[in-house]
Short mmCIF file of C-alpha atoms in Angstrom, two decimals:
data_model
loop_
_atom_site.label_atom_id
_atom_site.label_comp_id
_atom_site.label_asym_id
_atom_site.label_seq_id
_atom_site.Cartn_x
_atom_site.Cartn_y
_atom_site.Cartn_z
CA MET B 297 11.31 26.50 18.16
CA PRO B 298 8.03 25.54 19.88
CA ILE B 299 6.55 24.17 16.65
CA LEU B 300 9.34 21.57 16.49
CA ALA B 301 9.18 20.62 20.17
CA ASN B 302 7.20 17.42 19.65
CA TRP B 303 9.01 16.32 16.49
CA THR B 304 11.49 13.55 17.22
CA PHE B 305 13.84 13.41 14.19
CA ASP B 306 15.18 9.93 14.90
CA PRO B 307 18.44 9.64 12.88
CA ALA B 308 17.67 6.04 11.88
CA VAL B 309 14.25 6.93 10.48
CA VAL B 310 15.24 10.23 8.85
CA GLY B 311 18.43 8.73 7.42
CA GLY B 312 16.66 5.64 6.11
CA LEU B 313 13.94 7.70 4.42
CA ALA B 314 16.52 10.08 2.93
CA VAL B 315 18.58 7.20 1.51
CA ALA B 316 15.48 5.49 0.07
CA GLY B 317 14.35 8.73 -1.56
CA ALA B 318 17.80 9.52 -2.96
CA LEU B 319 18.22 6.04 -4.44
CA TYR B 320 14.78 6.19 -6.03
CA VAL B 321 15.34 9.65 -7.54
CA ARG B 322 18.77 8.65 -8.85
CA ALA B 323 17.37 5.52 -10.50
CA ASP B 324 14.41 7.47 -11.91
CA ARG B 325 16.71 10.08 -13.48
CA ARG B 326 18.85 7.37 -15.02
CA VAL B 327 15.84 5.64 -16.56
CA ARG B 328 14.39 8.88 -17.92
CA ARG B 329 17.76 9.87 -19.34
CA GLU B 330 18.40 6.52 -21.02
CA ARG B 331 14.91 5.24 -21.82
CA GLY B 332 12.57 8.22 -21.79
CA ASP B 333 9.49 9.10 -19.73
CA ARG B 334 7.25 6.61 -21.53
CA ARG B 335 8.96 3.64 -19.92
CA PHE B 336 8.48 5.01 -16.41
CA PRO B 337 5.93 7.84 -15.91
CA PRO B 338 7.04 10.77 -13.70
CA SER B 339 3.88 10.37 -11.60
CA ARG B 340 5.36 7.26 -10.03
CA ARG B 341 8.20 9.23 -8.51
CA ARG B 342 5.71 11.63 -6.93
CA GLU B 343 3.73 8.70 -5.50
CA PHE B 344 6.79 7.01 -4.01
CA LEU B 345 8.15 10.21 -2.47
CA ALA B 346 4.70 11.00 -1.08
CA GLY B 347 4.75 7.59 0.60
CA LEU B 348 8.09 8.39 2.22
CA ALA B 349 6.72 11.75 3.38
CA ILE B 350 3.73 10.05 5.02
CA ILE B 351 6.08 7.66 6.84
CA PHE B 352 8.05 10.67 8.10
CA VAL B 353 4.89 12.35 9.38
CA ALA B 354 3.65 9.15 11.03
CA LEU B 355 6.92 8.37 12.81
CA GLU B 356 8.52 11.74 13.51
CA SER B 357 5.68 14.21 14.03
CA PRO B 358 3.64 14.85 17.22
CA ILE B 359 1.56 11.87 16.15
CA ASP B 360 4.37 9.62 17.35
CA THR B 361 4.67 11.56 20.59
CA GLY B 362 0.92 11.37 21.20
CA SER B 363 0.78 7.63 20.46
CA ALA B 364 2.51 6.96 23.79
CA THR B 365 -0.45 8.36 25.74
CA SER B 366 -3.46 7.83 23.46
CA PHE B 367 -4.62 4.68 21.68
CA SER B 368 -6.66 6.63 19.12
CA VAL B 369 -3.59 8.67 18.15
CA HIS B 370 -1.63 5.43 17.95
CA MET B 371 -4.31 4.09 15.60
CA VAL B 372 -3.94 7.15 13.34
CA GLN B 373 -0.22 6.41 13.15
CA HIS B 374 -0.80 2.79 12.14
CA LEU B 375 -3.43 3.70 9.56
CA LEU B 376 -1.06 6.22 7.99
CA LEU B 377 1.61 3.54 7.67
CA THR B 378 -0.59 0.71 6.38
CA LEU B 379 -3.37 2.38 4.37
CA VAL B 380 -1.67 5.54 3.07
CA ALA B 381 2.12 5.20 2.96
CA ALA B 382 2.27 1.53 1.91
CA PRO B 383 0.00 1.82 -1.18
CA LEU B 384 1.79 5.00 -2.25
CA LEU B 385 5.14 3.19 -2.12
CA VAL B 386 3.70 0.33 -4.18
CA LEU B 387 2.22 2.78 -6.71
CA GLY B 388 5.77 4.05 -7.18
CA ALA B 389 6.68 0.62 -8.66
CA PRO B 390 10.17 0.47 -7.08
CA VAL B 391 10.87 -3.07 -8.34
CA THR B 392 10.13 -2.08 -11.94
CA LEU B 393 12.34 0.99 -11.55
CA ALA B 394 15.17 -1.14 -10.16
CA LEU B 395 14.92 -3.50 -13.13
CA LEU B 396 14.95 -0.63 -15.63
CA ALA B 397 17.84 1.20 -13.98
CA ALA B 398 20.05 -1.82 -13.27
CA SER B 399 22.92 -2.99 -15.43
CA PRO B 400 22.27 -6.15 -17.50
CA GLU B 401 24.12 -8.31 -14.98
CA ASP B 402 22.31 -6.84 -11.97
CA ARG B 403 19.01 -7.09 -13.84
CA ARG B 404 19.55 -10.82 -14.35
CA ARG B 405 20.34 -11.27 -10.67
CA LEU B 406 17.26 -9.34 -9.57
CA ALA B 407 15.06 -11.24 -12.01
CA ALA B 408 16.46 -14.53 -10.71
CA ALA B 409 15.73 -13.43 -7.13
CA LEU B 410 12.14 -12.57 -8.08
CA ARG B 411 11.73 -16.06 -9.54
CA SER B 412 13.22 -17.82 -6.50
CA ALA B 413 11.06 -20.15 -4.43
CA PRO B 414 11.05 -18.02 -1.24
CA VAL B 415 9.97 -14.89 -3.14
CA ARG B 416 7.35 -16.80 -5.13
CA THR B 417 5.90 -18.13 -1.88
CA LEU B 418 6.03 -14.76 -0.12
CA CYS B 419 4.27 -13.04 -3.04
CA ARG B 420 1.31 -15.43 -3.15
CA PRO B 421 -1.78 -13.28 -2.55
CA VAL B 422 -3.08 -15.64 0.12
CA VAL B 423 0.26 -15.31 1.93
CA THR B 424 0.44 -11.50 1.67
CA TRP B 425 -3.15 -11.22 2.92
CA ALA B 426 -2.53 -13.60 5.82
CA LEU B 427 0.73 -11.91 6.83
CA PHE B 428 -0.80 -8.45 6.95
CA PHE B 429 -3.87 -9.40 8.94
CA GLY B 430 -1.91 -11.83 11.08
CA VAL B 431 0.30 -8.93 12.18
CA LEU B 432 -2.69 -6.59 12.55
CA TRP B 433 -4.78 -8.97 14.67
CA GLY B 434 -1.82 -10.42 16.53
CA SER B 435 -0.43 -7.06 17.57
CA HIS B 436 -3.75 -5.63 18.75
CA LEU B 437 -5.14 -8.64 20.59
CA THR B 438 -2.02 -9.89 22.35
CA GLY B 439 0.45 -8.38 24.78
CA LEU B 440 2.65 -7.22 21.91
CA PHE B 441 0.90 -3.88 21.59
CA ASP B 442 1.29 -3.04 25.27
CA ALA B 443 4.92 -4.21 25.15
CA SER B 444 5.54 -1.73 22.32
CA LEU B 445 4.39 1.08 24.63
CA ARG B 446 7.02 0.13 27.19
CA SER B 447 9.91 -0.57 24.81
CA SER B 448 11.11 1.67 21.99
CA GLY B 449 12.78 -1.33 20.33
CA VAL B 450 9.56 -3.35 20.26
CA HIS B 451 7.72 -0.24 19.04
CA ALA B 452 10.17 0.16 16.13
CA LEU B 453 9.87 -3.54 15.21
CA GLU B 454 6.09 -3.19 15.28
CA HIS B 455 6.26 -0.32 12.80
CA VAL B 456 8.58 -2.28 10.51
CA ALA B 457 6.21 -5.27 10.61
CA TYR B 458 3.21 -3.07 9.80
CA LEU B 459 4.92 -1.33 6.90
CA VAL B 460 6.53 -4.41 5.33
CA THR B 461 3.40 -6.56 5.51
CA ALA B 462 1.26 -3.65 4.28
CA VAL B 463 3.52 -3.18 1.24
CA LEU B 464 3.24 -6.91 0.51
CA PHE B 465 -0.53 -6.70 1.00
CA TRP B 466 -0.99 -3.88 -1.52
CA MET B 467 1.27 -5.29 -4.23
CA PRO B 468 -1.31 -7.76 -5.66
CA VAL B 469 -3.93 -5.00 -5.65
CA VAL B 470 -1.84 -2.40 -7.48
CA GLY B 471 -0.10 -4.86 -9.80
CA ARG B 472 2.47 -2.42 -11.23
CA ASP B 473 5.57 -4.38 -10.30
CA PRO B 474 6.43 -7.78 -11.78
CA ALA B 475 5.35 -10.60 -9.50
CA PRO B 476 5.48 -14.41 -9.71
CA ARG B 477 1.70 -14.52 -9.33
CA ARG B 478 -0.86 -11.95 -10.38
CA LEU B 479 -4.44 -11.57 -9.22
CA SER B 480 -7.21 -11.23 -11.76
CA HIS B 481 -9.58 -8.31 -11.33
CA PRO B 482 -12.28 -10.50 -9.72
CA GLY B 483 -9.57 -11.89 -7.44
CA ARG B 484 -8.51 -8.37 -6.42
CA ILE B 485 -12.09 -7.48 -5.58
CA LEU B 486 -12.48 -10.54 -3.35
CA TYR B 487 -9.06 -9.86 -1.81
CA LEU B 488 -10.10 -6.32 -0.82
CA PHE B 489 -13.60 -7.37 0.22
CA PHE B 490 -12.25 -9.91 2.72
CA ALA B 491 -9.69 -7.32 3.88
CA MET B 492 -12.47 -4.86 4.59
CA ALA B 493 -14.42 -7.52 6.49
CA SER B 494 -11.39 -8.54 8.57
CA MET B 495 -10.61 -4.94 9.48
CA SER B 496 -14.25 -4.35 10.41
CA PHE B 497 -14.32 -7.35 12.76
CA LEU B 498 -11.08 -6.23 14.43
CA SER B 499 -12.37 -2.68 14.86
CA LEU B 500 -15.59 -4.09 16.36
CA ALA B 501 -13.56 -6.15 18.84
CA LEU B 502 -11.67 -3.04 19.91
CA PHE B 503 -14.78 -0.87 20.07
CA SER B 504 -16.92 -3.32 22.03
CA ALA B 505 -14.31 -4.52 24.54
CA ASN B 506 -15.61 -3.91 28.07
CA HIS B 507 -12.15 -3.72 29.62
CA VAL B 508 -8.92 -1.90 28.84
CA LEU B 509 -6.83 -4.07 26.49
CA TYR B 510 -3.62 -2.09 27.00
CA PRO B 511 -2.84 -1.48 30.72
CA THR B 512 -0.17 1.13 29.98
CA TYR B 513 -2.83 3.52 28.68
CA ALA B 514 -4.95 2.92 31.80
CA THR B 515 -1.94 3.90 33.91
CA VAL B 516 -1.46 7.12 31.93
CA GLU B 517 -5.07 8.16 31.30
CA GLY B 518 -7.05 6.33 33.94
CA ALA B 519 -9.23 3.29 33.21
CA ALA B 520 -12.40 5.15 32.19
CA LYS B 521 -10.66 7.51 29.79
CA ALA B 522 -8.48 4.74 28.37
CA LEU B 523 -11.56 2.59 27.68
CA ALA B 524 -13.30 5.46 25.86
CA ASP B 525 -10.13 6.18 23.91
CA GLN B 526 -9.89 2.50 23.00
CA ALA B 527 -13.41 2.62 21.56
CA SER B 528 -12.45 5.73 19.58
CA GLY B 529 -9.45 3.87 18.19
CA GLY B 530 -11.69 1.00 17.08
CA THR B 531 -13.98 3.50 15.35
CA LEU B 532 -11.01 5.08 13.59
CA MET B 533 -9.90 1.67 12.30
CA TRP B 534 -13.37 1.01 10.88
CA VAL B 535 -13.57 4.47 9.28
CA GLY B 536 -10.05 4.10 7.87
CA GLY B 537 -10.93 0.77 6.31
CA MET B 538 -13.97 2.29 4.62
CA VAL B 539 -12.22 5.48 3.51
CA PHE B 540 -9.26 3.73 1.86
CA ILE B 541 -10.37 0.21 0.92
CA VAL B 542 -13.74 1.14 -0.64
CA PRO B 543 -12.10 3.59 -3.12
CA ALA B 544 -9.50 0.92 -3.88
CA LEU B 545 -12.34 -1.46 -4.74
CA ALA B 546 -13.87 1.16 -7.02
CA LEU B 547 -10.56 1.76 -8.80
CA VAL B 548 -10.07 -1.98 -9.38
CA MET B 549 -13.57 -2.20 -10.87
CA LEU B 550 -12.93 0.79 -13.14
CA ASP B 551 -9.63 -0.71 -14.30
CA TRP B 552 -11.42 -4.01 -15.00
CA MET B 553 -13.96 -2.16 -17.17
CA ARG B 554 -11.18 -0.39 -19.09
CA VAL B 555 -9.37 -3.66 -19.72
CA ASP B 556 -12.58 -5.28 -20.98
CA GLU B 557 -13.27 -2.32 -23.28
CA ARG B 558 -9.76 -2.50 -24.77
CA ALA B 559 -10.12 -6.25 -25.27
CA ALA B 560 -13.50 -5.76 -26.97
CA ARG B 561 -12.04 -3.16 -29.36
CA ARG B 562 -9.19 -5.51 -30.28
CA ILE B 563 -11.65 -8.32 -30.99
CA ASP B 564 -13.84 -6.00 -33.08
CA ALA B 565 -10.80 -4.89 -35.08
CA ARG B 566 -9.91 -8.50 -35.90
CA VAL B 567 -13.39 -9.85 -36.54
CA LEU B 568 -15.30 -7.04 -38.25
CA PRO B 569 -14.37 -6.45 -41.91
CA THR B 570 -13.07 -3.03 -42.74
CA GLN B 571 -15.47 -1.05 -44.91
CA PRO B 572 -14.25 1.76 -47.17
CA PRO B 573 -15.85 5.10 -46.28
CA LEU B 574 -18.69 6.25 -48.49
CA SER B 575 -18.07 9.26 -50.68
CA PRO B 576 -20.36 12.23 -50.01
CA GLY B 577 -23.49 12.17 -52.13
CA ARG B 578 -23.09 8.53 -53.17
CA SER B 579 -25.37 5.68 -52.19
CA THR B 580 -24.72 1.94 -51.98
CA SER B 581 -28.12 1.16 -53.50
CA ARG B 582 -28.51 0.55 -57.19
#
């Protein structure tokens, strides 16, 4: 069929996504059957599966085919992985689901792994932030990006690095899964603010470069077209940062306000004396 001509259907990608989705759905059904919906809302399953669907579109659709000949299309692919798929996977709270669905023995093992020194270090917000932007800057401003255009293996490793570091990046922001260290709401706002600034500077470097950064595209498109396409890719990165990070900032602020309101109501309930309601037609004056 012509509509499927540019879809790749890599067995490793399709199989991996199918296994991840099946394991998640199986664990979700077990938790709902044994513990009820209140322990794990059904919306989280929809968010996780939507994340897997976005990964499929990014890696198997004509977007992947077009990324070999256009930097701006390649940028769309990376933005889908890092700013759409990754936060959706984190919103699905897979670690929490694993803990709820596991047997007592497996739950103890998983909890012990989460408390281990390597995991505690990896989950530090400063580490997750640095890893994500280290990969983002390092891949775009070194020869790694051009190498990924010439080697399918390097290209696949690049995608894995983007997705894994993006998931780690979004975990402190979302905060649904248990973590050794949690960011306060002001900390999350600063975390996202510096992320937005870093992405803006990188997009500016790509947009304002006066030479082609990735020679493979110049070979395919010609130098002039490749340079214009490179500027378009930088613009897309800037727009993507605004479109996805600014709403994330707003949601963190709204959640902070809700937490403060709940805390204020609890304090009022403890401090203010309870007054019996007045009967209709009666006055407290004598």
